[in-house]
Amino acid sequence: MTENTQQTPASNPELPTQYAPAEVEGKLYERWVERGYFEADATSDKPPFTVVIPPPNVTGSLHLGHAFEHTLIDALTRRKRMQGYETLWQPGMDHAGIATQNVVERELAKEGKSRHDLGREAFIDRVWQWKGESGGQISGQMKRLGDGVAWSRERFTMDEGLSQAVQTIFKKLYDDELIYRAERIINWCPRCLTAISDIEVEYQDDDGELVSIRYGEGDDSIVVATTRAETMLGDTAVAVHPEDDRYRHLVGKEIELPLTGRRIPVVADEHVDPEFGTGAVKVTPAHDPNDFEIGQRHGLPSLAVMDEHAIITAHGPFQGLDRLEARSAIVGALRAEGRIVAEKRPYVHSVGHCSRCKTTIEPRLSMQWWVKVGPLAKAAGDAVRDGRVKIHPQEMEKRYFDWVDNLHDWCISRQLWWGHRIPVWYGPNGEIVCVGPDEQPPSGEGWTQETDVLDTWFSSGLWPFSTLGWPEQTESLAKFYPNSVLVTGYDILFFWVARMMMFGLYAMDGTPPFHTIALHGMVRDQFGKKMSKSFGNAVNPLDWMDKYGSDALRFTLARGANPGVDVPIGEDWVQGSRNFANKIWNATRFALMNGATIEGELPDPSQMSATDRWILSKLNKTVAEVDAFYDDFQFSKLSEALFHFAWDEVFDWYVELSKTTFFAGGAQAKVSGRVLGEVLDVMLRLLHPIVPFVTETLWTTLTGKETLVTADWPKDSGFRDEAAEQEIELVQQVVTEVRRFRSDQGLQPGQKVPAELTLTGTALAPHEAAIRQLLRLQPAGDGFHATASLPVAGATVALDLSGTIDVEAERKRLTKDLGAAEKEKAQANAKLGNEAFLAKAPDNVVDKIRTRLAKADADIARITAQLANLPQS
């Protein structure tokens, strides 16, 4: 970091020469947890700040997206803790019904068993056993990352307390007639053998086939098109638009349904688009949601022709075939009868797939449990519209409203064993009884409990208050509800956020679950591509933490976090952040060994040099800037501000400008040492929420205090010194311009050159020693001959380059470069002067040529100046 290694006696404990994250991070985190720094006291009189963790699935491990989200939450909570808030970051995990059951079933399959071999109770015991063995992996990774969560409050969505909350709200919703049981079309996964919600269906373009089939005969025939010919076995009507003259004569009549021997009616329904295809659609109420609605309007029967495994059950030659096998066989049979009017394949169309196992979803008529979301969704929308809940960034509000304003009733039952079993009992005479947590279920012959469990999102929707002890009116609930902010990805705005809004407002008497919803983007690779194991670009965050340290990963993630925008990340960026952590370490170590201290009061500005006043002015501006960015969730901007202040202002300029003062010793060195200590103290506090490990180590060494975790957050003192800032800016101009000239002349950074500095009459005079040291300028002794003179910032720097460079070789190189630049200029001018070219060339091509011309002009001016400044031979 520094080239001059002169040191004054160390007044602070010495730090190791190199920062070794692996030797620091684990021990520090253990100490933080042991001393209870992250715990939250519900009886405290401090103002609360509450954030819940988006509960990761117990099935997996933390991926880079989790590391990104946790970094942002941890930064917010660490800052609030330092600001004096009673801070609760609530940890926990989700039981992840389908995903967890699938994992354990795969484990059983390795033993040649299925869950049915074990039975329900034994299988659930097996899942709990698996959870006990695998659940700790996520906690360990969170600790590696530095998550400041209240571990004593860790929750699991299948815990006894959370299960009580689930049963309580189910009973309340049921009693309020907001939960009901009905036969409706649902999304069915033939692989997971359960219903899934609309938001758990992933749509993708698949290659299929579109076949046009003639129903009926002669004038009473009608052509329909379908991509799912197998469902025709369940058709109970053909629908046309009421005003479509082509089919007016058929409405009310019955036509023959091929292959089945049945006759079905032609009905008129406004849902049909007469402009699409033939203007006629087959109606299969048991296997299509739109057809189901048509069937309800016209009193049509619903014929299910597939079982839960998507095997054809309709009587006839196709019975027992898989749906895809049946599709091919049915098209073949229709073709043999001359019923196929047209075929198009491949026909690319959007097809729904299970988000868990990627199996093609089958719409299926099924008796399920539902939440009537109308009043709940309206309340969730109103809470954002009236300002009780803010969505950040604000442009995400539209997506939120588009969803909650158009919600369909929510299918909450799942045909699984792992999860919260629906608290409903069926009696021998058709009775249905919903049982609350403090009620005894009915007993006696013929009473059975519902076998289905609840959708995972039902229990995670209660997370902001169930984790605080609801339905009991606990001290924690009174203190920490509502949450201050929810930090989560825009991708689960509908899955999770809307559910929490609906349930929170409903259960907590109209109080929303959080004040602010801060949405972030998704982590992508450095080329902007989605990270995926199948793409070969997925990254285990532990690998990068092992290699570069947790602080490096955290800083990289925070530095890329613009609200609501996806975050590209590459390993070289993490390496760059590791270099930043090393820079902080090395520069602080050097500063501690050369006078930096926090002992005593900060000297009066009248005792300080302009350099001291400049850095304090910059420091306070940075404090104000960082605070504003934090309050606006601008993690990228606050990280950039801290990076440039630490690296550029403090290390590259203030420390370097102050070296001559430190090395000279005396009263001024003590003043600057105290100023440098103040700057390091505040800077490390500002950096701590994002890079907690390296800052904790350095700050406790600097101050001798116990921990930075609970230290006070810096405040802007209001100190500003614009005159000092302008003065140091002049110094920076001189140093930057002369460095550029030295580089242009081919001088090595450490190569010393005799020089005369004419600084009289400018604000630069007090900085001559520092300027000479930074520029490696020796005094002009006997025989000095100025071969180059640089006027800059109202001063003149005369250099004697004789003997330092090969003047003739440099002149030849520069002359060659000048010729190339002039040729480039001539070519650009020729094209821009050609009217025929300008008339035909696209605007972007012309703009590129103008850019090339401007660069050529700048190069010519620069090289000409360099040639003029070369010593005369």
mmCIF file with all atom_site columns, N, CA, C and O in Angstrom, residues 21-27 29-30 32-33 62 67 70-71 74 78 137-148 151 540-554 692-693:
data_model
loop_
_atom_site.group_PDB
_atom_site.id
_atom_site.type_symbol
_atom_site.label_atom_id
_atom_site.label_alt_id
_atom_site.label_comp_id
_atom_site.label_asym_id
_atom_site.label_entity_id
_atom_site.label_seq_id
_atom_site.pdbx_PDB_ins_code
_atom_site.Cartn_x
_atom_site.Cartn_y
_atom_site.Cartn_z
_atom_site.occupancy
_atom_site.B_iso_or_equiv
_atom_site.pdbx_formal_charge
_atom_site.auth_seq_id
_atom_site.auth_comp_id
_atom_site.auth_asym_id
_atom_site.auth_atom_id
_atom_site.pdbx_PDB_model_num
ATOM 1   N N  . PRO A 1 21  ? -8.598  -14.070 6.882  1.00 0.00 ? 21  PRO A N  1
ATOM 2   C CA . PRO A 1 21  ? -10.007 -14.213 7.269  1.00 0.00 ? 21  PRO A CA 1
ATOM 3   C C  . PRO A 1 21  ? -10.312 -15.524 7.985  1.00 0.00 ? 21  PRO A C  1
ATOM 4   O O  . PRO A 1 21  ? -11.068 -15.545 8.959  1.00 0.00 ? 21  PRO A O  1
ATOM 5   N N  . ALA A 1 22  ? -9.736  -16.623 7.527  1.00 0.00 ? 22  ALA A N  1
ATOM 6   C CA . ALA A 1 22  ? -10.058 -17.928 8.104  1.00 0.00 ? 22  ALA A CA 1
ATOM 7   C C  . ALA A 1 22  ? -9.673  -18.007 9.581  1.00 0.00 ? 22  ALA A C  1
ATOM 8   O O  . ALA A 1 22  ? -10.276 -18.766 10.348 1.00 0.00 ? 22  ALA A O  1
ATOM 9   N N  . GLU A 1 23  ? -8.662  -17.235 9.984  1.00 0.00 ? 23  GLU A N  1
ATOM 10  C CA . GLU A 1 23  ? -8.209  -17.254 11.370 1.00 0.00 ? 23  GLU A CA 1
ATOM 11  C C  . GLU A 1 23  ? -9.013  -16.310 12.254 1.00 0.00 ? 23  GLU A C  1
ATOM 12  O O  . GLU A 1 23  ? -8.896  -16.348 13.478 1.00 0.00 ? 23  GLU A O  1
ATOM 13  N N  . VAL A 1 24  ? -9.814  -15.457 11.629 1.00 0.00 ? 24  VAL A N  1
ATOM 14  C CA . VAL A 1 24  ? -10.517 -14.405 12.361 1.00 0.00 ? 24  VAL A CA 1
ATOM 15  C C  . VAL A 1 24  ? -12.011 -14.671 12.467 1.00 0.00 ? 24  VAL A C  1
ATOM 16  O O  . VAL A 1 24  ? -12.608 -14.554 13.543 1.00 0.00 ? 24  VAL A O  1
ATOM 17  N N  . GLU A 1 25  ? -12.631 -15.048 11.349 1.00 0.00 ? 25  GLU A N  1
ATOM 18  C CA . GLU A 1 25  ? -14.092 -14.982 11.240 1.00 0.00 ? 25  GLU A CA 1
ATOM 19  C C  . GLU A 1 25  ? -14.819 -15.921 12.200 1.00 0.00 ? 25  GLU A C  1
ATOM 20  O O  . GLU A 1 25  ? -15.747 -15.495 12.904 1.00 0.00 ? 25  GLU A O  1
ATOM 21  N N  . GLY A 1 26  ? -14.433 -17.193 12.224 1.00 0.00 ? 26  GLY A N  1
ATOM 22  C CA . GLY A 1 26  ? -15.147 -18.152 13.060 1.00 0.00 ? 26  GLY A CA 1
ATOM 23  C C  . GLY A 1 26  ? -15.093 -17.790 14.532 1.00 0.00 ? 26  GLY A C  1
ATOM 24  O O  . GLY A 1 26  ? -16.104 -17.835 15.247 1.00 0.00 ? 26  GLY A O  1
ATOM 25  N N  . LYS A 1 27  ? -13.913 -17.420 15.018 1.00 0.00 ? 27  LYS A N  1
ATOM 26  C CA . LYS A 1 27  ? -13.741 -17.067 16.435 1.00 0.00 ? 27  LYS A CA 1
ATOM 27  C C  . LYS A 1 27  ? -14.553 -15.822 16.786 1.00 0.00 ? 27  LYS A C  1
ATOM 28  O O  . LYS A 1 27  ? -15.178 -15.751 17.852 1.00 0.00 ? 27  LYS A O  1
ATOM 29  N N  . TYR A 1 29  ? -17.293 -14.706 15.313 1.00 0.00 ? 29  TYR A N  1
ATOM 30  C CA . TYR A 1 29  ? -18.735 -14.965 15.325 1.00 0.00 ? 29  TYR A CA 1
ATOM 31  C C  . TYR A 1 29  ? -19.137 -15.702 16.604 1.00 0.00 ? 29  TYR A C  1
ATOM 32  O O  . TYR A 1 29  ? -20.167 -15.381 17.215 1.00 0.00 ? 29  TYR A O  1
ATOM 33  N N  . GLU A 1 30  ? -18.351 -16.672 17.011 1.00 0.00 ? 30  GLU A N  1
ATOM 34  C CA . GLU A 1 30  ? -18.648 -17.398 18.247 1.00 0.00 ? 30  GLU A CA 1
ATOM 35  C C  . GLU A 1 30  ? -18.710 -16.436 19.428 1.00 0.00 ? 30  GLU A C  1
ATOM 36  O O  . GLU A 1 30  ? -19.585 -16.550 20.289 1.00 0.00 ? 30  GLU A O  1
ATOM 37  N N  . TRP A 1 32  ? -19.391 -13.197 19.342 1.00 0.00 ? 32  TRP A N  1
ATOM 38  C CA . TRP A 1 32  ? -20.592 -12.363 19.227 1.00 0.00 ? 32  TRP A CA 1
ATOM 39  C C  . TRP A 1 32  ? -21.820 -13.092 19.774 1.00 0.00 ? 32  TRP A C  1
ATOM 40  O O  . TRP A 1 32  ? -22.628 -12.518 20.497 1.00 0.00 ? 32  TRP A O  1
ATOM 41  N N  . VAL A 1 33  ? -21.959 -14.374 19.398 1.00 0.00 ? 33  VAL A N  1
ATOM 42  C CA . VAL A 1 33  ? -23.126 -15.141 19.821 1.00 0.00 ? 33  VAL A CA 1
ATOM 43  C C  . VAL A 1 33  ? -23.073 -15.405 21.322 1.00 0.00 ? 33  VAL A C  1
ATOM 44  O O  . VAL A 1 33  ? -24.072 -15.255 22.039 1.00 0.00 ? 33  VAL A O  1
ATOM 45  N N  . LEU A 1 62  ? -27.728 -22.920 1.670  1.00 0.00 ? 62  LEU A N  1
ATOM 46  C CA . LEU A 1 62  ? -27.789 -21.547 1.192  1.00 0.00 ? 62  LEU A CA 1
ATOM 47  C C  . LEU A 1 62  ? -27.080 -21.422 -0.159 1.00 0.00 ? 62  LEU A C  1
ATOM 48  O O  . LEU A 1 62  ? -25.932 -21.846 -0.304 1.00 0.00 ? 62  LEU A O  1
ATOM 49  N N  . ALA A 1 67  ? -27.201 -15.767 0.194  1.00 0.00 ? 67  ALA A N  1
ATOM 50  C CA . ALA A 1 67  ? -26.082 -14.970 0.713  1.00 0.00 ? 67  ALA A CA 1
ATOM 51  C C  . ALA A 1 67  ? -26.288 -13.489 0.407  1.00 0.00 ? 67  ALA A C  1
ATOM 52  O O  . ALA A 1 67  ? -26.005 -12.617 1.243  1.00 0.00 ? 67  ALA A O  1
ATOM 53  N N  . HIS A 1 70  ? -29.226 -12.196 2.671  1.00 0.00 ? 70  HIS A N  1
ATOM 54  C CA . HIS A 1 70  ? -28.800 -12.135 4.069  1.00 0.00 ? 70  HIS A CA 1
ATOM 55  C C  . HIS A 1 70  ? -27.817 -10.997 4.300  1.00 0.00 ? 70  HIS A C  1
ATOM 56  O O  . HIS A 1 70  ? -27.828 -10.377 5.366  1.00 0.00 ? 70  HIS A O  1
ATOM 57  N N  . THR A 1 71  ? -26.965 -10.733 3.328  1.00 0.00 ? 71  THR A N  1
ATOM 58  C CA . THR A 1 71  ? -26.024 -9.622  3.461  1.00 0.00 ? 71  THR A CA 1
ATOM 59  C C  . THR A 1 71  ? -26.773 -8.302  3.619  1.00 0.00 ? 71  THR A C  1
ATOM 60  O O  . THR A 1 71  ? -26.428 -7.464  4.464  1.00 0.00 ? 71  THR A O  1
ATOM 61  N N  . ASP A 1 74  ? -28.574 -8.219  7.033  1.00 0.00 ? 74  ASP A N  1
ATOM 62  C CA . ASP A 1 74  ? -27.605 -8.083  8.121  1.00 0.00 ? 74  ASP A CA 1
ATOM 63  C C  . ASP A 1 74  ? -27.053 -6.664  8.183  1.00 0.00 ? 74  ASP A C  1
ATOM 64  O O  . ASP A 1 74  ? -26.857 -6.114  9.275  1.00 0.00 ? 74  ASP A O  1
ATOM 65  N N  . ARG A 1 78  ? -27.530 -4.537  11.554 1.00 0.00 ? 78  ARG A N  1
ATOM 66  C CA . ARG A 1 78  ? -26.323 -4.111  12.281 1.00 0.00 ? 78  ARG A CA 1
ATOM 67  C C  . ARG A 1 78  ? -26.303 -2.599  12.444 1.00 0.00 ? 78  ARG A C  1
ATOM 68  O O  . ARG A 1 78  ? -25.951 -2.080  13.511 1.00 0.00 ? 78  ARG A O  1
ATOM 69  N N  . GLN A 1 137 ? -27.315 -27.624 8.591  1.00 0.00 ? 137 GLN A N  1
ATOM 70  C CA . GLN A 1 137 ? -26.414 -27.166 7.535  1.00 0.00 ? 137 GLN A CA 1
ATOM 71  C C  . GLN A 1 137 ? -26.631 -25.685 7.221  1.00 0.00 ? 137 GLN A C  1
ATOM 72  O O  . GLN A 1 137 ? -25.676 -24.919 7.095  1.00 0.00 ? 137 GLN A O  1
ATOM 73  N N  . ILE A 1 138 ? -27.886 -25.282 7.131  1.00 0.00 ? 138 ILE A N  1
ATOM 74  C CA . ILE A 1 138 ? -28.186 -23.882 6.803  1.00 0.00 ? 138 ILE A CA 1
ATOM 75  C C  . ILE A 1 138 ? -27.714 -22.966 7.927  1.00 0.00 ? 138 ILE A C  1
ATOM 76  O O  . ILE A 1 138 ? -27.134 -21.904 7.673  1.00 0.00 ? 138 ILE A O  1
ATOM 77  N N  . SER A 1 139 ? -27.941 -23.367 9.183  1.00 0.00 ? 139 SER A N  1
ATOM 78  C CA . SER A 1 139 ? -27.505 -22.535 10.309 1.00 0.00 ? 139 SER A CA 1
ATOM 79  C C  . SER A 1 139 ? -25.999 -22.311 10.274 1.00 0.00 ? 139 SER A C  1
ATOM 80  O O  . SER A 1 139 ? -25.514 -21.201 10.511 1.00 0.00 ? 139 SER A O  1
ATOM 81  N N  . GLY A 1 140 ? -25.264 -23.362 9.971  1.00 0.00 ? 140 GLY A N  1
ATOM 82  C CA . GLY A 1 140 ? -23.809 -23.228 9.894  1.00 0.00 ? 140 GLY A CA 1
ATOM 83  C C  . GLY A 1 140 ? -23.374 -22.269 8.804  1.00 0.00 ? 140 GLY A C  1
ATOM 84  O O  . GLY A 1 140 ? -22.428 -21.486 8.983  1.00 0.00 ? 140 GLY A O  1
ATOM 85  N N  . GLN A 1 141 ? -24.060 -22.318 7.678  1.00 0.00 ? 141 GLN A N  1
ATOM 86  C CA . GLN A 1 141 ? -23.705 -21.412 6.589  1.00 0.00 ? 141 GLN A CA 1
ATOM 87  C C  . GLN A 1 141 ? -24.038 -19.965 6.937  1.00 0.00 ? 141 GLN A C  1
ATOM 88  O O  . GLN A 1 141 ? -23.305 -19.040 6.568  1.00 0.00 ? 141 GLN A O  1
ATOM 89  N N  . MET A 1 142 ? -25.155 -19.764 7.646  1.00 0.00 ? 142 MET A N  1
ATOM 90  C CA . MET A 1 142 ? -25.514 -18.411 8.074  1.00 0.00 ? 142 MET A CA 1
ATOM 91  C C  . MET A 1 142 ? -24.456 -17.844 9.020  1.00 0.00 ? 142 MET A C  1
ATOM 92  O O  . MET A 1 142 ? -24.119 -16.654 8.941  1.00 0.00 ? 142 MET A O  1
ATOM 93  N N  . LYS A 1 143 ? -23.946 -18.673 9.879  1.00 0.00 ? 143 LYS A N  1
ATOM 94  C CA . LYS A 1 143 ? -22.899 -18.221 10.802 1.00 0.00 ? 143 LYS A CA 1
ATOM 95  C C  . LYS A 1 143 ? -21.627 -17.872 10.055 1.00 0.00 ? 143 LYS A C  1
ATOM 96  O O  . LYS A 1 143 ? -20.945 -16.891 10.378 1.00 0.00 ? 143 LYS A O  1
ATOM 97  N N  . ARG A 1 144 ? -21.297 -18.674 9.043  1.00 0.00 ? 144 ARG A N  1
ATOM 98  C CA . ARG A 1 144 ? -20.118 -18.371 8.230  1.00 0.00 ? 144 ARG A CA 1
ATOM 99  C C  . ARG A 1 144 ? -20.234 -17.000 7.560  1.00 0.00 ? 144 ARG A C  1
ATOM 100 O O  . ARG A 1 144 ? -19.254 -16.261 7.428  1.00 0.00 ? 144 ARG A O  1
ATOM 101 N N  . LEU A 1 145 ? -21.446 -16.676 7.143  1.00 0.00 ? 145 LEU A N  1
ATOM 102 C CA . LEU A 1 145 ? -21.665 -15.409 6.464  1.00 0.00 ? 145 LEU A CA 1
ATOM 103 C C  . LEU A 1 145 ? -21.653 -14.220 7.420  1.00 0.00 ? 145 LEU A C  1
ATOM 104 O O  . LEU A 1 145 ? -21.417 -13.090 7.009  1.00 0.00 ? 145 LEU A O  1
ATOM 105 N N  . GLY A 1 146 ? -21.882 -14.508 8.720  1.00 0.00 ? 146 GLY A N  1
ATOM 106 C CA . GLY A 1 146 ? -21.891 -13.428 9.702  1.00 0.00 ? 146 GLY A CA 1
ATOM 107 C C  . GLY A 1 146 ? -23.273 -12.935 10.066 1.00 0.00 ? 146 GLY A C  1
ATOM 108 O O  . GLY A 1 146 ? -23.414 -11.842 10.625 1.00 0.00 ? 146 GLY A O  1
ATOM 109 N N  . ASP A 1 147 ? -24.318 -13.709 9.766  1.00 0.00 ? 147 ASP A N  1
ATOM 110 C CA . ASP A 1 147 ? -25.686 -13.275 10.030 1.00 0.00 ? 147 ASP A CA 1
ATOM 111 C C  . ASP A 1 147 ? -25.905 -12.989 11.519 1.00 0.00 ? 147 ASP A C  1
ATOM 112 O O  . ASP A 1 147 ? -25.776 -13.887 12.356 1.00 0.00 ? 147 ASP A O  1
ATOM 113 N N  . GLY A 1 148 ? -26.307 -11.763 11.820 1.00 0.00 ? 148 GLY A N  1
ATOM 114 C CA . GLY A 1 148 ? -26.550 -11.365 13.204 1.00 0.00 ? 148 GLY A CA 1
ATOM 115 C C  . GLY A 1 148 ? -27.965 -11.635 13.641 1.00 0.00 ? 148 GLY A C  1
ATOM 116 O O  . GLY A 1 148 ? -28.697 -10.710 14.012 1.00 0.00 ? 148 GLY A O  1
ATOM 117 N N  . TRP A 1 151 ? -30.418 -16.142 17.643 1.00 0.00 ? 151 TRP A N  1
ATOM 118 C CA . TRP A 1 151 ? -30.483 -17.598 17.544 1.00 0.00 ? 151 TRP A CA 1
ATOM 119 C C  . TRP A 1 151 ? -31.406 -18.221 18.572 1.00 0.00 ? 151 TRP A C  1
ATOM 120 O O  . TRP A 1 151 ? -32.005 -19.288 18.319 1.00 0.00 ? 151 TRP A O  1
ATOM 121 N N  . ASN A 1 540 ? -21.363 -22.137 -5.167 1.00 0.00 ? 540 ASN A N  1
ATOM 122 C CA . ASN A 1 540 ? -21.560 -22.356 -3.739 1.00 0.00 ? 540 ASN A CA 1
ATOM 123 C C  . ASN A 1 540 ? -20.881 -21.201 -3.009 1.00 0.00 ? 540 ASN A C  1
ATOM 124 O O  . ASN A 1 540 ? -19.662 -21.036 -3.094 1.00 0.00 ? 540 ASN A O  1
ATOM 125 N N  . PRO A 1 541 ? -21.652 -20.376 -2.276 1.00 0.00 ? 541 PRO A N  1
ATOM 126 C CA . PRO A 1 541 ? -21.027 -19.216 -1.624 1.00 0.00 ? 541 PRO A CA 1
ATOM 127 C C  . PRO A 1 541 ? -19.921 -19.598 -0.655 1.00 0.00 ? 541 PRO A C  1
ATOM 128 O O  . PRO A 1 541 ? -18.984 -18.821 -0.429 1.00 0.00 ? 541 PRO A O  1
ATOM 129 N N  . LEU A 1 542 ? -20.005 -20.814 -0.098 1.00 0.00 ? 542 LEU A N  1
ATOM 130 C CA . LEU A 1 542 ? -18.951 -21.247 0.823  1.00 0.00 ? 542 LEU A CA 1
ATOM 131 C C  . LEU A 1 542 ? -17.596 -21.323 0.128  1.00 0.00 ? 542 LEU A C  1
ATOM 132 O O  . LEU A 1 542 ? -16.556 -21.060 0.740  1.00 0.00 ? 542 LEU A O  1
ATOM 133 N N  . ASP A 1 543 ? -17.599 -21.687 -1.155 1.00 0.00 ? 543 ASP A N  1
ATOM 134 C CA . ASP A 1 543 ? -16.333 -21.784 -1.883 1.00 0.00 ? 543 ASP A CA 1
ATOM 135 C C  . ASP A 1 543 ? -15.638 -20.434 -1.937 1.00 0.00 ? 543 ASP A C  1
ATOM 136 O O  . ASP A 1 543 ? -14.422 -20.331 -1.720 1.00 0.00 ? 543 ASP A O  1
ATOM 137 N N  . TRP A 1 544 ? -16.400 -19.388 -2.227 1.00 0.00 ? 544 TRP A N  1
ATOM 138 C CA . TRP A 1 544 ? -15.810 -18.050 -2.312 1.00 0.00 ? 544 TRP A CA 1
ATOM 139 C C  . TRP A 1 544 ? -15.450 -17.518 -0.928 1.00 0.00 ? 544 TRP A C  1
ATOM 140 O O  . TRP A 1 544 ? -14.456 -16.809 -0.768 1.00 0.00 ? 544 TRP A O  1
ATOM 141 N N  . MET A 1 545 ? -16.257 -17.881 0.082  1.00 0.00 ? 545 MET A N  1
ATOM 142 C CA . MET A 1 545 ? -15.914 -17.443 1.437  1.00 0.00 ? 545 MET A CA 1
ATOM 143 C C  . MET A 1 545 ? -14.635 -18.117 1.908  1.00 0.00 ? 545 MET A C  1
ATOM 144 O O  . MET A 1 545 ? -13.795 -17.507 2.565  1.00 0.00 ? 545 MET A O  1
ATOM 145 N N  . ASP A 1 546 ? -14.477 -19.400 1.571  1.00 0.00 ? 546 ASP A N  1
ATOM 146 C CA . ASP A 1 546 ? -13.248 -20.108 1.930  1.00 0.00 ? 546 ASP A CA 1
ATOM 147 C C  . ASP A 1 546 ? -12.030 -19.473 1.260  1.00 0.00 ? 546 ASP A C  1
ATOM 148 O O  . ASP A 1 546 ? -10.959 -19.358 1.861  1.00 0.00 ? 546 ASP A O  1
ATOM 149 N N  . LYS A 1 547 ? -12.213 -19.051 0.025  1.00 0.00 ? 547 LYS A N  1
ATOM 150 C CA . LYS A 1 547 ? -11.087 -18.562 -0.771 1.00 0.00 ? 547 LYS A CA 1
ATOM 151 C C  . LYS A 1 547 ? -10.743 -17.106 -0.487 1.00 0.00 ? 547 LYS A C  1
ATOM 152 O O  . LYS A 1 547 ? -9.561  -16.739 -0.433 1.00 0.00 ? 547 LYS A O  1
ATOM 153 N N  . TYR A 1 548 ? -11.783 -16.287 -0.299 1.00 0.00 ? 548 TYR A N  1
ATOM 154 C CA . TYR A 1 548 ? -11.540 -14.833 -0.207 1.00 0.00 ? 548 TYR A CA 1
ATOM 155 C C  . TYR A 1 548 ? -12.009 -14.203 1.096  1.00 0.00 ? 548 TYR A C  1
ATOM 156 O O  . TYR A 1 548 ? -11.726 -13.031 1.339  1.00 0.00 ? 548 TYR A O  1
ATOM 157 N N  . GLY A 1 549 ? -12.721 -14.949 1.917  1.00 0.00 ? 549 GLY A N  1
ATOM 158 C CA . GLY A 1 549 ? -13.249 -14.394 3.155  1.00 0.00 ? 549 GLY A CA 1
ATOM 159 C C  . GLY A 1 549 ? -14.694 -13.954 2.996  1.00 0.00 ? 549 GLY A C  1
ATOM 160 O O  . GLY A 1 549 ? -15.134 -13.566 1.915  1.00 0.00 ? 549 GLY A O  1
ATOM 161 N N  . SER A 1 550 ? -15.443 -14.022 4.091  1.00 0.00 ? 550 SER A N  1
ATOM 162 C CA . SER A 1 550 ? -16.857 -13.668 4.059  1.00 0.00 ? 550 SER A CA 1
ATOM 163 C C  . SER A 1 550 ? -17.066 -12.194 3.764  1.00 0.00 ? 550 SER A C  1
ATOM 164 O O  . SER A 1 550 ? -18.011 -11.814 3.068  1.00 0.00 ? 550 SER A O  1
ATOM 165 N N  . ASP A 1 551 ? -16.201 -11.336 4.299  1.00 0.00 ? 551 ASP A N  1
ATOM 166 C CA . ASP A 1 551 ? -16.334 -9.902  4.037  1.00 0.00 ? 551 ASP A CA 1
ATOM 167 C C  . ASP A 1 551 ? -16.251 -9.602  2.544  1.00 0.00 ? 551 ASP A C  1
ATOM 168 O O  . ASP A 1 551 ? -16.980 -8.748  2.029  1.00 0.00 ? 551 ASP A O  1
ATOM 169 N N  . ALA A 1 552 ? -15.365 -10.286 1.848  1.00 0.00 ? 552 ALA A N  1
ATOM 170 C CA . ALA A 1 552 ? -15.195 -10.035 0.411  1.00 0.00 ? 552 ALA A CA 1
ATOM 171 C C  . ALA A 1 552 ? -16.463 -10.388 -0.348 1.00 0.00 ? 552 ALA A C  1
ATOM 172 O O  . ALA A 1 552 ? -16.898 -9.647  -1.243 1.00 0.00 ? 552 ALA A O  1
ATOM 173 N N  . LEU A 1 553 ? -17.075 -11.527 -0.003 1.00 0.00 ? 553 LEU A N  1
ATOM 174 C CA . LEU A 1 553 ? -18.322 -11.904 -0.660 1.00 0.00 ? 553 LEU A CA 1
ATOM 175 C C  . LEU A 1 553 ? -19.426 -10.914 -0.332 1.00 0.00 ? 553 LEU A C  1
ATOM 176 O O  . LEU A 1 553 ? -20.164 -10.460 -1.213 1.00 0.00 ? 553 LEU A O  1
ATOM 177 N N  . ARG A 1 554 ? -19.534 -10.548 0.927  1.00 0.00 ? 554 ARG A N  1
ATOM 178 C CA . ARG A 1 554 ? -20.590 -9.614  1.351  1.00 0.00 ? 554 ARG A CA 1
ATOM 179 C C  . ARG A 1 554 ? -20.441 -8.265  0.644  1.00 0.00 ? 554 ARG A C  1
ATOM 180 O O  . ARG A 1 554 ? -21.428 -7.703  0.163  1.00 0.00 ? 554 ARG A O  1
ATOM 181 N N  . PRO A 1 692 ? -18.264 -6.977  8.475  1.00 0.00 ? 692 PRO A N  1
ATOM 182 C CA . PRO A 1 692 ? -18.171 -6.938  9.945  1.00 0.00 ? 692 PRO A CA 1
ATOM 183 C C  . PRO A 1 692 ? -16.897 -7.524  10.535 1.00 0.00 ? 692 PRO A C  1
ATOM 184 O O  . PRO A 1 692 ? -16.458 -7.077  11.596 1.00 0.00 ? 692 PRO A O  1
ATOM 185 N N  . PHE A 1 693 ? -16.306 -8.504  9.877  1.00 0.00 ? 693 PHE A N  1
ATOM 186 C CA . PHE A 1 693 ? -15.195 -9.221  10.512 1.00 0.00 ? 693 PHE A CA 1
ATOM 187 C C  . PHE A 1 693 ? -13.904 -8.387  10.533 1.00 0.00 ? 693 PHE A C  1
ATOM 188 O O  . PHE A 1 693 ? -13.299 -8.204  11.581 1.00 0.00 ? 693 PHE A O  1
#
